[in-house]
XYZ file of C-alpha atoms in Angstrom:
364
model
C 2.223 22.608 4.703
C 1.997 24.845 1.639
C -0.152 22.431 -0.378
C 0.112 24.167 -3.741
C 3.895 24.351 -3.430
C 4.086 20.673 -2.454
C 1.725 19.657 -5.263
C 3.730 21.612 -7.812
C 7.041 20.142 -6.646
C 5.809 16.536 -6.897
C 3.467 17.064 -9.879
C 0.112 16.379 -8.237
C -3.006 16.985 -10.298
C -5.862 17.333 -7.824
C -6.744 17.522 -4.115
C -10.455 17.463 -3.206
C -12.167 17.980 0.153
C -15.641 16.499 0.722
C -17.908 16.862 3.753
C -21.449 15.919 4.656
C -22.955 17.279 7.859
C -25.745 14.690 8.069
C -23.484 11.625 8.030
C -20.355 13.224 9.497
C -18.308 12.429 6.401
C -14.986 14.279 6.202
C -12.966 13.012 3.254
C -9.965 14.080 1.203
C -9.316 12.587 -2.239
C -6.010 13.078 -4.014
C -5.265 12.369 -7.673
C -1.518 12.387 -8.181
C -0.985 11.337 -11.795
C -3.183 10.026 -14.629
C -0.619 9.696 -17.433
C -0.850 5.893 -17.457
C -4.595 5.754 -16.775
C -7.221 6.667 -14.177
C -5.911 7.070 -10.639
C -6.549 4.007 -8.485
C -6.022 3.760 -4.739
C -7.888 2.603 -1.667
C -9.919 4.607 0.814
C -8.385 4.737 4.285
C -10.369 5.551 7.435
C -8.229 6.745 10.316
C -8.739 8.862 13.405
C -6.265 11.535 12.316
C -5.261 14.132 14.884
C -6.226 16.939 12.530
C -6.951 17.871 8.927
C -3.308 18.712 8.207
C -2.153 15.224 9.194
C -4.839 13.674 6.979
C -3.877 15.854 4.001
C -0.196 15.016 4.350
C -1.028 11.309 4.501
C -3.265 11.310 1.419
C -0.678 13.228 -0.617
C 2.109 10.790 0.219
C -0.111 7.754 -0.321
C -1.433 8.960 -3.685
C 2.064 9.561 -5.028
C 3.097 6.110 -3.861
C 0.195 4.602 -5.802
C 1.424 6.233 -9.021
C 4.814 4.574 -8.613
C 3.256 1.288 -7.527
C 1.076 0.996 -10.646
C 3.844 2.210 -12.946
C 6.359 -0.330 -11.655
C 3.753 -3.096 -11.810
C 3.158 -2.357 -15.484
C -0.488 -1.391 -15.020
C -2.489 1.039 -17.150
C -3.378 2.997 -14.027
C -2.326 6.196 -12.343
C -2.116 6.945 -8.641
C -4.662 8.322 -6.216
C -5.895 7.846 -2.674
C -8.718 8.815 -0.345
C -8.617 9.311 3.399
C -11.562 9.755 5.726
C -11.148 11.328 9.143
C -12.958 9.200 11.720
C -13.085 6.043 13.785
C -13.961 3.013 11.602
C -15.586 1.226 14.555
C -17.908 4.170 15.148
C -18.907 4.300 11.483
C -19.761 0.576 11.504
C -21.698 0.740 14.766
C -24.975 1.964 13.262
C -25.891 -0.001 10.074
C -28.230 2.741 8.829
C -25.640 5.466 9.268
C -22.988 3.220 7.737
C -24.916 2.800 4.496
C -25.732 6.515 4.260
C -22.108 7.424 5.043
C -20.589 5.290 2.308
C -23.240 6.021 -0.291
C -22.670 9.741 0.272
C -18.960 9.169 -0.265
C -19.808 7.239 -3.435
C -21.829 10.156 -4.787
C -18.903 12.489 -4.316
C -16.602 10.049 -6.120
C -19.073 9.823 -8.990
C -18.598 13.559 -9.426
C -14.932 12.933 -10.294
C -16.123 11.181 -13.474
C -13.786 8.202 -13.247
C -10.542 10.137 -12.702
C -10.291 8.288 -9.371
C -11.161 4.627 -8.705
C -11.317 3.457 -5.106
C -11.039 0.151 -3.208
C -10.559 -1.157 0.339
C -7.734 0.040 2.556
C -7.044 0.419 6.278
C -10.318 0.790 8.176
C -12.582 -0.215 5.295
C -14.168 -3.452 4.101
C -15.711 -5.047 1.029
C -19.165 -4.213 2.408
C -18.239 -0.543 2.574
C -17.237 -0.747 -1.096
C -20.581 -2.375 -1.910
C -22.314 0.728 -0.544
C -19.966 2.999 -2.514
C -20.731 0.968 -5.641
C -24.445 1.719 -5.235
C -23.625 5.309 -6.236
C -20.653 4.939 -8.585
C -19.112 2.266 -10.810
C -15.642 3.602 -10.063
C -14.829 1.095 -7.328
C -12.998 -2.258 -7.303
C -12.343 -4.994 -4.748
C -15.981 -6.040 -4.725
C -17.443 -9.387 -3.594
C -18.047 -11.734 -6.494
C -15.234 -10.074 -8.413
C -11.707 -9.701 -7.057
C -12.916 -9.262 -3.460
C -10.674 -8.341 -0.552
C -7.217 -7.395 -1.934
C -5.425 -8.162 1.356
C -4.473 -11.811 0.634
C -2.996 -10.731 -2.708
C -1.077 -7.852 -1.144
C 0.338 -10.358 1.343
C 1.275 -12.714 -1.489
C 3.274 -9.951 -3.186
C 5.027 -9.142 0.086
C 5.861 -12.818 0.564
C 7.334 -13.011 -2.955
C 9.375 -9.900 -2.125
C 10.660 -11.453 1.104
C 11.758 -14.480 -0.919
C 13.557 -12.202 -3.388
C 15.306 -10.375 -0.543
C 16.362 -13.672 1.025
C 17.827 -14.742 -2.304
C 19.712 -11.448 -2.518
C 21.022 -11.517 1.062
C 21.372 -15.232 1.819
C 21.661 -16.747 -1.657
C 18.501 -18.817 -1.146
C 14.858 -17.715 -1.380
C 13.684 -20.288 1.166
C 12.195 -18.692 4.318
C 12.147 -21.946 6.322
C 13.919 -21.424 9.624
C 14.049 -17.644 9.207
C 12.558 -15.449 11.938
C 10.227 -12.727 10.717
C 9.040 -9.884 12.974
C 5.631 -8.835 11.639
C 4.424 -5.459 12.852
C 0.681 -5.225 12.374
C -1.554 -8.292 12.222
C -4.496 -6.739 10.403
C -5.673 -8.007 7.039
C -2.344 -7.960 5.197
C -0.260 -8.864 8.245
C -2.505 -11.814 9.062
C -2.292 -13.289 5.566
C 1.456 -12.705 5.469
C 1.819 -14.620 8.747
C -0.188 -17.451 7.186
C 2.131 -17.671 4.177
C 5.234 -17.475 6.348
C 3.937 -20.207 8.657
C 3.029 -22.478 5.747
C 6.563 -22.091 4.423
C 8.355 -22.865 7.673
C 9.262 -19.425 9.004
C 9.241 -18.500 12.689
C 6.978 -15.546 13.412
C 7.138 -12.742 15.947
C 4.035 -10.546 15.888
C 2.821 -7.294 17.409
C -0.315 -5.205 17.010
C -2.154 -2.529 18.963
C -5.201 -4.844 18.940
C -4.467 -7.818 21.203
C -7.107 -10.065 19.585
C -5.212 -9.969 16.304
C -2.007 -11.066 18.005
C -3.834 -13.855 19.840
C -5.241 -15.153 16.549
C -1.767 -15.369 14.996
C -0.405 -17.054 18.108
C -3.159 -19.664 17.990
C -3.168 -20.323 14.235
C 0.487 -19.832 13.282
C 2.355 -20.526 16.536
C 3.600 -16.938 16.485
C 5.409 -15.408 19.443
C 3.733 -12.230 20.741
C 5.924 -9.149 21.122
C 5.057 -5.826 22.753
C 4.363 -3.162 20.132
C 7.366 -1.010 21.041
C 9.677 -4.022 21.343
C 9.158 -5.344 17.814
C 11.839 -3.064 16.326
C 14.585 -4.466 18.509
C 13.478 -8.089 18.331
C 16.066 -10.631 17.197
C 14.842 -11.484 13.701
C 16.193 -12.036 10.216
C 13.441 -9.941 8.637
C 11.374 -7.001 9.861
C 8.016 -6.824 8.066
C 6.124 -3.573 8.757
C 2.463 -4.167 7.907
C 0.731 -1.376 9.825
C 0.914 2.348 9.111
C 3.924 4.060 7.556
C 7.057 5.820 8.812
C 8.121 3.045 11.206
C 11.641 3.234 9.767
C 12.937 6.406 11.382
C 15.616 7.919 13.612
C 14.291 6.133 16.695
C 13.770 2.636 15.254
C 16.734 2.153 12.902
C 19.322 1.888 15.736
C 17.157 -0.852 17.300
C 16.926 -3.071 14.222
C 18.801 -6.377 14.389
C 17.522 -7.731 11.079
C 19.191 -8.116 7.682
C 16.033 -7.362 5.653
C 13.174 -4.860 5.881
C 10.261 -5.944 3.705
C 6.580 -5.480 4.521
C 3.137 -4.427 3.387
C 2.924 -0.930 4.871
C 3.054 2.150 2.655
C 5.694 4.879 3.079
C 7.778 2.860 5.517
C 10.731 5.287 5.452
C 9.938 8.424 7.434
C 12.382 10.343 5.235
C 13.231 8.196 2.185
C 16.667 9.652 1.503
C 17.872 9.925 5.104
C 16.491 6.643 6.346
C 17.122 4.696 3.145
C 20.775 5.702 3.433
C 20.823 4.789 7.132
C 19.625 1.267 6.304
C 22.191 0.949 3.527
C 24.986 2.036 5.856
C 23.936 -0.681 8.299
C 23.889 -3.237 5.442
C 20.173 -3.838 5.862
C 18.436 -4.787 2.628
C 15.364 -2.593 2.083
C 12.573 -3.707 -0.262
C 10.868 -0.610 -1.756
C 7.412 -0.749 -0.222
C 5.364 0.164 -3.269
C 6.967 -2.705 -5.185
C 6.586 -5.200 -2.334
C 2.925 -4.408 -1.626
C 1.715 -4.153 -5.239
C -0.136 -7.491 -5.171
C -3.414 -5.927 -4.066
C -3.565 -3.294 -6.799
C -2.514 -5.853 -9.406
C -5.366 -8.105 -8.318
C -8.096 -5.440 -8.311
C -6.869 -4.154 -11.681
C -8.056 -7.423 -13.193
C -11.651 -6.401 -12.475
C -11.171 -3.899 -15.292
C -9.677 -6.424 -17.713
C -11.515 -7.360 -20.884
C -13.480 -10.518 -20.191
C -13.737 -9.832 -16.460
C -11.768 -10.847 -13.394
C -9.312 -13.721 -13.774
C -7.676 -14.836 -10.514
C -5.245 -17.216 -12.215
C -3.907 -14.434 -14.440
C -3.720 -12.108 -11.435
C -1.644 -14.584 -9.434
C 0.746 -15.069 -12.354
C 1.216 -11.317 -12.513
C 1.805 -11.086 -8.756
C 4.420 -13.842 -9.012
C 6.428 -11.485 -11.247
C 7.028 -9.220 -8.251
C 9.771 -11.674 -7.246
C 11.826 -10.996 -10.384
C 11.104 -7.257 -10.308
C 12.386 -7.073 -6.744
C 15.493 -9.082 -7.585
C 16.224 -6.740 -10.492
C 15.814 -3.611 -8.361
C 18.104 -5.017 -5.652
C 20.682 -6.086 -8.244
C 20.808 -2.674 -9.938
C 20.924 -0.944 -6.563
C 23.900 -3.016 -5.478
C 25.747 -2.517 -8.770
C 25.209 1.245 -8.936
C 25.361 2.092 -5.234
C 22.001 3.803 -5.631
C 19.434 3.299 -2.867
C 16.839 0.625 -3.648
C 13.920 3.050 -3.588
C 15.814 5.395 -5.937
C 16.329 2.529 -8.364
C 12.628 1.627 -8.237
C 11.666 5.296 -8.623
C 13.838 5.648 -11.730
C 12.241 2.625 -13.405
C 8.715 3.847 -12.595
C 9.444 7.412 -13.715
C 10.951 6.151 -16.958
C 7.742 4.329 -17.831
C 5.601 7.354 -16.994
C 7.733 9.647 -19.154
C 7.693 7.208 -22.062
C 3.898 6.986 -21.915
C 3.565 10.753 -21.551
C 4.921 10.975 -25.097
C 2.513 8.292 -26.336
C -0.381 10.169 -24.751
C 0.554 13.122 -26.932
C -0.433 11.159 -30.065
C -3.949 11.965 -31.220
C -6.204 8.905 -31.425
C -9.378 9.710 -33.373
C -12.500 8.789 -31.421
C -10.704 7.924 -28.193
C -7.559 8.132 -26.099
C -6.725 10.593 -23.360
């Protein structure tokens, strides 16, 4: 990948590499856009095959965060951090774990608040506590908003309801079968909400203990990880890593709706978004569906401190935003993600003009 060319094409601001020999830290932080405010996005730990794969992932994720915050109406830009490594290995030694995350926190402090981090795949609230020892530019902390996963799941659930209303004329999920791919933090809480509202759940995950927990608590039916795409279900909910909607999986899908918590679900947005549309499968733009977590952690920065009730009210609005995107998409023939992109880009451009107004003593 020609990174400068890619960054120029999609208007990225910054890509930073950090390493620490003593702790084994290998991190990449990307700031995509700060027009609306400081870039916020979680830190993901994954055992990437190589540096190039990690860089490509952080670039795509950071850009998605810009659109997510813009569409959610937040005064935040988009960024992301990825760390190359095995999360289980990092957690194994408590002393190394603290040193690892505090070192990462020191590097983030050097960005002077342009990037704010939080939990993501492979990280926990305790990891963020260590980061917070070195920098204030972290959210999702215990005693404040905490783990964003339940709130991400809530936004996905509201999106599933909106899709059901669009496709079936009724937002009720009772009696619907939902194939949940990935039973980690977000997937688990989504299964809980679906179960409590009468849905039937099929679940798969590369970690068998997670599947077993959903089977025991939510009467879910376990499905082999490669069989989940072709399972007979009304809704496919990808809640693991991205790009599970691709050339290989789309022909297998038997669902009417794709709506989940994973980022960058379409391997190639234009090609695979069109393929879903041609098969009359309703696709919920992922960065709209999974915005509940970032909405919740944003309330840590609100005047007066974190307010869960206000956060939940804001997350509830995802339902109407999703309905509007699906309505416009249907009326115009434009793909759902293109409709969402246009709304997000319109807000960014409008605020770019506002940012050009000089505010004495403050402002960007």
